[in-house]
Tab-separated table of C-alpha atoms and ligand atoms in Angstrom:
chain	number	residue	atom	x	y	z
A	9	MET	CA	174.489	-38.635	202.316
A	10	PHE	CA	174.473	-35.815	199.174
A	11	GLN	CA	175.783	-32.672	200.474
A	12	ALA	CA	176.064	-30.565	196.816
A	13	PHE	CA	173.648	-31.242	193.541
A	14	LEU	CA	175.717	-30.733	190.231
A	15	ILE	CA	173.021	-29.089	187.894
A	16	LYS	CA	173.302	-30.015	183.862
A	17	TYR	CA	171.867	-28.149	181.600
A	18	ALA	CA	172.031	-28.538	177.696
A	19	GLU	CA	169.884	-25.760	175.395
A	20	ILE	CA	171.265	-23.101	176.617
A	21	ALA	CA	174.918	-23.885	176.531
A	22	ILE	CA	174.492	-23.807	173.303
A	23	LYS	CA	173.741	-20.160	173.139
A	24	GLY	CA	177.061	-18.608	172.294
A	25	LYS	CA	177.483	-15.177	174.049
A	26	ASN	CA	174.372	-15.037	175.698
A	27	ARG	CA	174.900	-18.013	177.771
A	28	PRO	CA	175.678	-15.992	180.523
A	29	ILE	CA	172.266	-13.955	180.172
A	30	PHE	CA	170.717	-17.993	180.444
A	31	GLU	CA	173.049	-19.393	183.293
A	32	ASP	CA	171.824	-16.074	184.871
A	33	ALA	CA	168.716	-16.490	184.399
A	34	LEU	CA	168.891	-19.944	185.858
A	35	VAL	CA	171.086	-19.348	188.840
A	36	LYS	CA	167.559	-16.997	189.588
A	37	GLN	CA	165.275	-19.868	189.296
A	38	ILE	CA	166.603	-22.854	191.027
A	39	ARG	CA	167.194	-19.902	193.415
A	40	ARG	CA	163.432	-19.218	193.764
A	41	ALA	CA	162.492	-22.511	193.680
A	42	LEU	CA	165.097	-23.430	196.618
A	43	LYS	CA	163.390	-20.290	198.725
A	44	LYS	CA	160.608	-22.563	199.198
A	45	VAL	CA	162.509	-25.940	200.437
A	46	ASP	CA	163.386	-26.384	204.080
A	47	GLY	CA	167.118	-25.960	204.384
A	48	SER	CA	170.199	-23.311	203.558
A	49	PHE	CA	171.546	-23.297	200.434
A	50	HIS	CA	174.002	-22.036	198.048
A	51	VAL	CA	173.748	-22.040	195.036
A	52	TYR	CA	176.880	-20.150	191.822
A	53	LYS	CA	178.347	-21.143	189.461
A	54	THR	CA	181.569	-22.333	187.703
A	55	GLN	CA	183.271	-23.333	185.225
A	56	GLY	CA	180.431	-23.748	182.479
A	57	ARG	CA	178.455	-24.985	185.571
A	58	ILE	CA	175.786	-24.740	188.820
A	59	ASN	CA	177.104	-25.679	191.264
A	60	ILE	CA	174.156	-26.343	195.050
A	61	GLU	CA	175.630	-26.944	197.803
A	62	CYS	CA	173.360	-27.853	200.788
A	63	GLN	CA	173.571	-26.948	204.586
A	64	PRO	CA	173.618	-30.328	206.847
A	65	GLY	CA	170.022	-30.968	207.807
A	66	TYR	CA	168.359	-29.899	204.484
A	67	ASP	CA	165.383	-31.328	202.935
A	68	TYR	CA	166.483	-33.629	200.070
A	69	ASN	CA	163.269	-35.133	198.776
A	70	GLY	CA	162.272	-31.063	198.679
A	71	ALA	CA	165.056	-29.963	196.401
A	72	VAL	CA	165.214	-33.150	193.992
A	73	GLU	CA	160.573	-31.959	193.285
A	74	ALA	CA	161.935	-28.540	193.526
A	75	LEU	CA	164.634	-28.528	191.723
A	76	THR	CA	163.451	-31.373	188.820
A	77	LYS	CA	160.571	-28.120	188.126
A	78	VAL	CA	163.436	-25.362	187.041
A	79	PHE	CA	162.845	-24.588	183.294
A	80	GLY	CA	166.497	-24.873	182.010
A	81	ILE	CA	167.991	-28.297	183.775
A	82	THR	CA	168.258	-31.301	181.912
A	83	ALA	CA	169.476	-33.754	184.662
A	84	VAL	CA	170.003	-33.317	188.383
A	85	CYS	CA	172.574	-34.486	189.839
A	86	PRO	CA	173.016	-35.413	194.474
A	87	VAL	CA	176.529	-35.426	194.669
A	88	VAL	CA	179.107	-36.389	197.783
A	89	VAL	CA	181.872	-34.025	199.057
A	90	LEU	CA	184.654	-35.468	200.561
A	91	GLU	CA	187.475	-33.791	201.982
A	92	ASP	CA	191.190	-34.788	200.672
A	93	GLU	CA	191.615	-37.237	203.381
A	94	GLY	CA	194.310	-39.529	200.549
A	95	PHE	CA	193.736	-41.958	198.010
A	96	GLU	CA	193.516	-44.473	199.972
A	97	ASP	CA	190.432	-42.778	202.569
A	98	LEU	CA	189.104	-41.831	198.676
A	99	LYS	CA	188.706	-45.504	197.567
A	100	GLU	CA	187.588	-45.856	200.867
A	101	LYS	CA	184.185	-43.756	200.544
A	102	VAL	CA	184.243	-44.309	197.295
A	103	THR	CA	183.233	-48.605	197.580
A	104	ALA	CA	180.706	-47.543	199.988
A	105	TYR	CA	178.959	-44.877	197.830
A	106	MET	CA	178.609	-47.401	195.485
A	107	GLY	CA	177.207	-49.802	198.228
A	108	GLU	CA	174.451	-48.064	199.725
A	109	THR	CA	173.800	-46.150	195.814
A	110	TYR	CA	173.550	-50.021	194.097
A	111	PRO	CA	173.557	-52.756	196.892
A	112	ASP	CA	172.052	-54.826	194.467
A	113	ARG	CA	175.333	-54.790	192.614
A	114	ASN	CA	174.573	-55.192	189.484
A	115	ILE	CA	175.531	-52.488	186.754
A	116	THR	CA	178.042	-52.189	184.287
A	117	PHE	CA	180.328	-49.070	185.630
A	118	LYS	CA	182.568	-46.461	184.116
A	119	VAL	CA	184.620	-44.389	186.477
A	120	HIS	CA	185.605	-40.611	185.173
A	121	ALA	CA	187.696	-38.721	186.740
A	122	ARG	CA	188.518	-35.144	186.720
A	123	ARG	CA	191.310	-33.758	188.718
A	124	ALA	CA	190.714	-29.927	188.829
A	125	ARG	CA	192.999	-29.204	191.313
A	126	LYS	CA	196.258	-29.926	189.535
A	127	ASN	CA	198.239	-31.134	192.134
A	128	TYR	CA	196.093	-34.327	193.050
A	129	PRO	CA	198.882	-36.757	193.625
A	130	ILE	CA	197.223	-38.874	190.624
A	131	GLU	CA	196.526	-38.501	187.332
A	132	SER	CA	192.906	-39.182	186.555
A	133	MET	CA	193.587	-41.856	183.702
A	134	GLU	CA	195.476	-43.088	187.079
A	135	ILE	CA	193.010	-42.876	189.287
A	136	ASN	CA	189.695	-44.235	187.456
A	137	ARG	CA	192.048	-47.800	187.246
A	138	LEU	CA	192.727	-47.383	191.097
A	139	MET	CA	189.361	-47.190	191.203
A	140	GLY	CA	187.663	-49.353	189.095
A	141	GLU	CA	190.000	-51.888	190.804
A	142	ALA	CA	188.983	-51.869	194.224
A	143	LEU	CA	185.318	-51.497	192.951
A	144	LEU	CA	185.786	-54.852	191.175
A	145	GLN	CA	187.490	-55.544	194.679
A	146	ALA	CA	184.657	-54.658	196.841
A	147	TYR	CA	181.906	-56.038	194.557
A	148	PRO	CA	182.560	-59.228	191.638
A	149	GLU	CA	179.315	-58.737	190.756
A	150	MET	CA	179.612	-55.513	189.447
A	151	HIS	CA	181.588	-55.181	185.761
A	152	VAL	CA	183.535	-52.702	184.020
A	153	ASP	CA	182.022	-51.629	180.520
A	154	VAL	CA	184.148	-48.493	178.988
A	155	LYS	CA	182.028	-48.337	175.669
A	156	THR	CA	178.171	-48.228	176.948
A	157	PRO	CA	178.323	-48.166	181.476
A	158	GLN	CA	174.894	-48.306	182.514
A	159	VAL	CA	176.852	-46.135	185.846
A	160	MET	CA	178.710	-43.415	184.935
A	161	LEU	CA	180.615	-42.592	188.311
A	162	GLU	CA	182.383	-39.261	188.083
A	163	ILE	CA	184.907	-38.147	190.917
A	164	GLU	CA	185.654	-34.650	190.653
A	165	ILE	CA	189.144	-33.034	191.945
A	166	ARG	CA	188.769	-29.559	192.967
A	167	GLU	CA	189.305	-28.265	196.870
A	168	LYS	CA	187.198	-30.849	198.055
A	169	ILE	CA	186.471	-34.274	196.180
A	170	TYR	CA	182.902	-34.523	194.234
A	171	VAL	CA	181.506	-38.191	193.551
A	172	TYR	CA	178.307	-38.594	191.496
A	173	SER	CA	176.699	-41.596	189.515
A	174	GLU	CA	173.470	-40.538	189.318
A	175	SER	CA	171.326	-38.596	186.716
A	176	ILE	CA	167.745	-37.343	187.783
A	177	PRO	CA	165.707	-36.056	184.758
A	178	GLY	CA	164.924	-32.758	184.274
A	179	ALA	CA	162.009	-30.187	183.764
A	180	GLY	CA	163.672	-29.576	180.134
A	181	GLY	CA	163.564	-26.521	178.250
A	182	MET	CA	165.133	-22.841	179.038
A	183	PRO	CA	164.978	-20.569	181.934
A	184	SER	CA	161.772	-18.312	182.942
A	185	GLY	CA	162.610	-15.371	182.131
A	186	THR	CA	164.845	-15.775	178.833
A	187	GLY	CA	162.210	-15.394	176.418
A	188	GLY	CA	159.688	-12.620	177.241
A	189	LYS	CA	156.290	-12.431	179.414
A	190	ALA	CA	153.588	-13.597	177.998
A	191	MET	CA	149.714	-13.309	179.316
A	192	LEU	CA	147.631	-16.787	179.911
A	193	LEU	CA	144.316	-16.517	180.015
A	194	LEU	CA	143.667	-19.366	182.639
A	195	SER	CA	140.745	-20.910	183.715
A	196	GLY	CA	140.031	-23.750	185.812
A	197	GLY	CA	139.760	-26.471	183.784
A	198	ILE	CA	142.505	-28.968	182.571
A	199	ASP	CA	143.430	-26.902	179.568
A	200	SER	CA	144.492	-23.692	180.144
A	201	PRO	CA	147.183	-24.865	183.126
A	202	VAL	CA	149.302	-27.391	180.937
A	203	ALA	CA	148.692	-24.194	178.490
A	204	GLY	CA	150.907	-21.837	180.671
A	205	TYR	CA	153.249	-24.362	181.164
A	206	MET	CA	154.163	-25.619	178.075
A	207	ILE	CA	154.566	-21.765	176.517
A	208	ALA	CA	156.558	-20.896	179.902
A	209	LYS	CA	158.545	-24.263	178.781
A	210	ARG	CA	160.068	-22.073	176.449
A	211	GLY	CA	161.430	-19.596	178.856
A	212	VAL	CA	158.285	-17.002	178.913
A	213	SER	CA	157.675	-16.065	182.228
A	214	LEU	CA	153.823	-15.770	182.314
A	215	ASN	CA	150.750	-13.304	183.635
A	216	ALA	CA	147.296	-14.254	183.684
A	217	VAL	CA	143.842	-13.104	183.146
A	218	TYR	CA	140.602	-15.290	184.641
A	219	PHE	CA	137.656	-13.916	183.539
A	220	HIS	CA	134.931	-14.793	187.057
A	221	ALA	CA	131.492	-13.913	187.681
A	222	PRO	CA	130.257	-13.253	190.860
A	223	PRO	CA	127.943	-14.242	192.497
A	224	TYR	CA	127.395	-17.320	188.867
A	225	THR	CA	131.147	-18.659	190.293
A	226	SER	CA	131.654	-18.901	193.599
A	227	GLU	CA	135.064	-17.403	195.001
A	228	ARG	CA	136.161	-21.191	196.133
A	229	ALA	CA	135.799	-22.003	191.949
A	230	LYS	CA	138.493	-18.555	191.946
A	231	GLN	CA	140.400	-19.492	194.974
A	232	LYS	CA	140.545	-23.430	192.805
A	233	VAL	CA	141.994	-20.603	189.678
A	234	VAL	CA	144.572	-19.347	191.873
A	235	ASP	CA	145.523	-22.833	192.574
A	236	LEU	CA	146.847	-23.406	189.352
A	237	ALA	CA	148.303	-20.028	189.168
A	238	ARG	CA	150.928	-21.691	191.911
A	239	ILE	CA	151.225	-25.360	190.398
A	240	VAL	CA	151.995	-23.044	186.794
A	241	GLY	CA	153.875	-21.088	189.506
A	242	ASP	CA	155.951	-23.358	190.625
A	243	TYR	CA	157.891	-23.963	186.962
A	244	ALA	CA	156.576	-20.280	185.484
A	245	GLY	CA	158.442	-18.995	187.813
A	246	GLU	CA	156.295	-15.398	189.813
A	247	ILE	CA	153.012	-14.777	188.046
A	248	TYR	CA	150.850	-12.264	188.479
A	249	LEU	CA	147.456	-12.961	188.408
A	250	HIS	CA	144.827	-10.730	187.532
A	251	VAL	CA	140.386	-11.958	188.461
A	252	ILE	CA	138.682	-9.334	185.925
A	253	ASN	CA	135.047	-9.476	187.678
A	254	PHE	CA	133.204	-10.330	184.169
A	255	THR	CA	129.385	-10.691	185.429
A	256	GLU	CA	128.206	-7.434	184.220
A	257	ILE	CA	129.489	-7.942	180.459
A	258	GLN	CA	127.956	-11.219	180.110
A	259	LYS	CA	124.763	-10.129	181.159
A	260	TYR	CA	124.948	-7.026	178.730
A	261	ILE	CA	125.849	-9.760	176.311
A	262	TYR	CA	122.515	-12.335	177.260
A	263	GLU	CA	120.835	-9.779	177.288
A	264	CYS	CA	121.510	-8.309	173.969
A	265	CYS	CA	122.544	-11.025	171.527
A	266	PRO	CA	121.509	-14.113	170.491
A	267	HIS	CA	121.462	-17.185	172.887
A	268	GLU	CA	123.519	-19.288	171.173
A	269	GLU	CA	125.678	-16.598	169.501
A	270	LEU	CA	126.653	-16.372	173.631
A	271	THR	CA	129.668	-18.240	174.050
A	272	ILE	CA	131.568	-16.727	170.846
A	273	ILE	CA	131.219	-13.192	171.894
A	274	MET	CA	131.477	-14.115	175.621
A	275	ARG	CA	135.449	-15.114	174.081
A	276	ARG	CA	135.478	-12.334	172.215
A	277	TYR	CA	135.311	-9.956	174.698
A	278	MET	CA	137.190	-11.900	177.270
A	279	MET	CA	140.164	-11.920	174.404
A	280	ARG	CA	139.560	-7.910	173.646
A	281	ILE	CA	140.036	-7.481	178.070
A	282	ALA	CA	143.242	-10.312	177.995
A	283	GLU	CA	144.903	-8.528	175.662
A	284	LYS	CA	143.905	-4.617	176.460
A	285	ILE	CA	146.131	-6.252	180.330
A	286	ALA	CA	148.565	-7.177	177.950
A	287	LEU	CA	149.967	-4.261	176.210
A	288	GLU	CA	149.753	-2.827	179.176
A	289	GLN	CA	152.023	-5.601	180.830
A	290	ASN	CA	154.335	-6.023	178.270
A	291	CYS	CA	153.668	-9.211	177.335
A	292	LEU	CA	154.257	-10.230	173.580
A	293	ALA	CA	151.162	-12.483	173.040
A	294	LEU	CA	148.228	-14.480	174.230
A	295	VAL	CA	148.114	-18.269	175.425
A	296	THR	CA	145.252	-19.992	175.262
A	297	GLY	CA	144.305	-24.194	176.179
A	298	GLU	CA	142.054	-24.240	172.648
A	299	SER	CA	142.613	-27.081	171.166
A	300	ILE	CA	140.737	-27.354	167.611
A	301	GLY	CA	136.957	-29.198	167.661
A	302	GLN	CA	136.917	-29.540	171.418
A	303	VAL	CA	133.372	-27.965	171.983
A	304	ALA	CA	131.745	-25.823	169.903
A	305	SER	CA	133.797	-22.535	170.331
A	306	GLN	CA	137.096	-24.077	169.304
A	307	THR	CA	135.472	-25.414	165.693
A	308	MET	CA	138.514	-23.651	163.280
A	309	GLN	CA	135.311	-20.991	161.912
A	310	SER	CA	135.442	-20.189	165.836
A	311	LEU	CA	138.954	-19.785	166.420
A	312	LEU	CA	138.820	-17.717	163.546
A	313	CYS	CA	136.399	-15.572	164.936
A	314	THR	CA	137.688	-15.172	168.514
A	315	ASN	CA	140.920	-14.440	166.966
A	316	GLU	CA	140.099	-11.544	164.957
A	317	VAL	CA	139.484	-9.518	167.289
A	318	CYS	CA	143.215	-9.732	169.102
A	319	GLU	CA	144.597	-6.311	166.836
A	320	GLU	CA	148.354	-6.743	167.946
A	321	LEU	CA	149.338	-9.341	170.531
A	322	PRO	CA	149.686	-13.408	168.052
A	323	VAL	CA	147.758	-15.563	170.366
A	324	PHE	CA	149.817	-19.150	171.444
A	325	ARG	CA	147.715	-21.991	171.761
A	326	PRO	CA	150.294	-24.923	172.554
A	327	LEU	CA	147.916	-27.560	172.981
A	328	ILE	CA	145.710	-26.413	169.194
A	329	GLY	CA	146.542	-29.630	168.015
A	330	PHE	CA	145.913	-32.376	171.489
A	331	ASP	CA	144.035	-34.825	172.274
A	332	LYS	CA	142.269	-34.143	175.156
A	333	GLN	CA	143.889	-37.772	177.041
A	334	GLU	CA	147.193	-36.329	175.970
A	335	ILE	CA	147.154	-32.777	177.636
A	336	VAL	CA	145.036	-35.491	180.758
A	337	GLU	CA	148.492	-36.344	180.929
A	338	ILE	CA	150.192	-33.654	181.253
A	339	SER	CA	148.342	-32.188	182.983
A	340	LYS	CA	148.754	-35.161	186.133
A	341	HIS	CA	152.489	-34.968	184.970
A	342	ILE	CA	152.612	-31.184	186.119
A	343	ASP	CA	149.995	-32.223	189.768
A	344	ALA	CA	147.528	-29.535	188.228
A	345	TYR	CA	144.634	-32.395	187.673
A	346	ASP	CA	143.564	-32.899	190.485
A	347	THR	CA	142.981	-30.078	191.309
A	348	SER	CA	140.998	-28.649	187.486
A	349	ILE	CA	139.070	-31.750	187.916
A	350	LEU	CA	137.449	-29.851	191.199
A	351	PRO	CA	133.339	-29.327	190.112
A	352	PHE	CA	133.191	-25.610	190.556
A	353	GLU	CA	131.356	-24.224	188.182
A	354	ASP	CA	132.643	-22.104	184.883
A	355	CYS	CA	131.839	-18.913	184.064
A	356	CYS	CA	131.482	-19.649	180.060
A	357	THR	CA	128.627	-22.729	181.440
A	358	ILE	CA	126.703	-20.878	183.082
A	359	TRP	CA	124.184	-19.123	180.765
A	360	VAL	CA	125.086	-20.827	177.730
A	361	ALA	CA	123.237	-22.081	174.833
A	362	LYS	CA	121.590	-26.003	174.754
A	363	HIS	CA	122.817	-24.970	171.111
A	364	PRO	CA	125.815	-23.313	170.558
A	365	VAL	CA	126.402	-21.987	166.585
A	366	THR	CA	129.924	-24.190	166.079
A	367	LYS	CA	130.685	-22.315	162.800
A	368	PRO	CA	129.906	-18.536	163.789
A	369	SER	CA	130.268	-15.744	160.246
A	370	ALA	CA	132.856	-13.247	161.841
A	371	LYS	CA	130.186	-11.062	159.914
A	372	VAL	CA	127.102	-12.105	161.751
A	373	ILE	CA	128.954	-11.951	165.084
A	374	ARG	CA	130.367	-8.436	164.538
A	375	LYS	CA	127.143	-6.843	163.177
A	376	HIS	CA	125.193	-8.439	166.748
A	377	GLU	CA	127.695	-7.034	169.121
A	378	GLU	CA	126.861	-3.807	166.998
A	379	ARG	CA	124.163	-4.253	169.915
A	380	LEU	CA	126.217	-3.412	172.737
A	381	LYS	CA	128.154	-0.626	171.597
A	382	GLU	CA	126.051	2.161	173.730
A	383	LYS	CA	127.757	-0.048	177.230
A	384	ILE	CA	130.363	-1.925	176.719
A	385	ASP	CA	132.847	0.433	176.280
A	386	GLU	CA	132.211	1.937	179.690
A	387	MET	CA	132.183	-1.880	180.663
A	388	THR	CA	134.742	-2.699	179.795
A	389	GLU	CA	136.824	0.203	181.128
A	390	ARG	CA	134.937	-0.307	184.320
A	391	ALA	CA	136.281	-4.280	184.682
A	392	LEU	CA	140.190	-3.220	183.639
A	393	THR	CA	139.976	-0.388	187.245
A	394	GLU	CA	137.886	-2.883	189.512
A	395	ARG	CA	140.215	-6.160	188.963
A	396	GLU	CA	141.871	-7.681	192.018
A	397	VAL	CA	145.773	-8.418	191.126
A	398	ILE	CA	147.005	-11.389	193.164
A	399	LYS	CA	151.020	-11.652	192.834
A	400	ILE	CA	151.461	-16.081	192.794
N	515	LIG	P1	140.026	-24.904	180.077
N	515	LIG	O1	139.966	-26.352	180.283
N	515	LIG	O2	141.868	-24.279	179.492
N	515	LIG	O3	138.825	-24.376	180.766
N	515	LIG	P2	138.143	-25.058	178.156
N	515	LIG	O4	138.462	-26.415	177.697
N	515	LIG	O5	137.026	-25.667	179.390
N	515	LIG	O6	139.415	-24.902	178.374
N	515	LIG	P3	137.040	-23.125	177.484
N	515	LIG	O7	135.634	-23.338	178.426
N	515	LIG	O8	136.356	-23.112	175.873
N	515	LIG	O9	137.711	-24.538	176.643
N	515	LIG	O10	137.703	-21.677	177.036
N	515	LIG	C1	138.600	-22.091	176.055
N	515	LIG	C2	140.621	-21.476	176.775
N	515	LIG	O11	139.645	-20.464	176.553
N	515	LIG	C3	140.817	-21.106	178.275
N	515	LIG	O12	142.035	-22.759	177.204
N	515	LIG	C4	141.331	-20.805	178.532
N	515	LIG	O13	142.756	-19.994	178.132
N	515	LIG	C5	140.626	-19.361	178.504
N	515	LIG	N1	139.339	-19.164	179.611
N	515	LIG	C6	137.840	-19.933	179.222
N	515	LIG	N2	137.370	-18.998	180.296
N	515	LIG	C7	137.532	-19.058	181.012
N	515	LIG	C8	137.721	-17.813	182.383
N	515	LIG	N3	137.156	-18.102	182.970
N	515	LIG	N4	139.689	-17.534	182.849
N	515	LIG	C9	140.328	-16.617	181.959
N	515	LIG	N5	140.341	-17.524	180.566
N	515	LIG	C10	139.286	-18.633	180.084
N	516	LIG	MG1	136.871	-24.239	180.767
């Protein structure tokens, strides 16, 4: 029944001179999202808004699902497109539309007509009145409420006539790519995909890095991370996932350093390597899924300790003040949860000590890291050059 969508956006509309940049980015992301949907779509800007025209036979549910994942959209309005065949015909068709859309009829409504084509013979106010009358006659259960109607029936007269009243909530945020790029440390857990989603929501595009420890972590564990990157990518746009073989470095740390400091030292090397790749890829920040106190490596002291190794880039931790339950809710909302809880081993959990330090001293950690100085640089170099890059 719907041959078009009208896309509404709020925040980006206030960006003054930057507005066209934001709109173009939004159009680009809409096109990207619709590529995965069955059907043929024409996306274009007109007069401060974005329209999508759909060829008959397209996958409506698929299109709505894809569009509601595009950041920058506040609402997706499915539109009925009518040829102008006179006002009597329009009244009939709009009446049929309202009957189908609100089968229980128990609504208050207001008609809001706009005559973008000025040679249309009836003025907007008159259209409102006549159409309202026709609807009340057809459906006596409906009522007009001009102040706070439940349903705002929009009728836009252009070359064709566009009718819509439904507004499906969008993902909000800013269009991907308008806010620079960040490097997400993506593990197979619940938190990091959510962290990526939250940063992407602000218009930041993402690259990701995953530390893999074969044969201790399996191909399936890696596949899970690829799947999570794809889920985040449905929102964030294209992601390059850098897979680092971390086994050698992990083992070396295990051999040389106190076991209760293993996790924290490992996390410091993850950050160092992630920062190197981030700088090389022109990223402006690192992103992790850390939250204060969640595990030993995320106490305030541990965070201080992992944070200090990043020399140039800020580390964004969008979940820092969230409880696990709040994170789980977002994870479910973005459809990542079922993938995140698949029980595959994580490289951090393999050699983990029974009693990891919870209040590491950076000074002590630095001293112990000196024991790695013989081989760690060459190992890091090797891990970087031998990395696998997967385009998501
Ligand atoms: P998550 O649910 O995201 O795995 P977590 O609660 O398991 O987080 P940690 O394992 O301590 O916590 O990891 C903290 C953060 O470090 C993660 O959110 C992620 O950003 C990063 N991280 C941890 N392990 C890896 C890994 N193998 N590859 C890439 N990043 C990782
Ligand atoms: Mg984890």
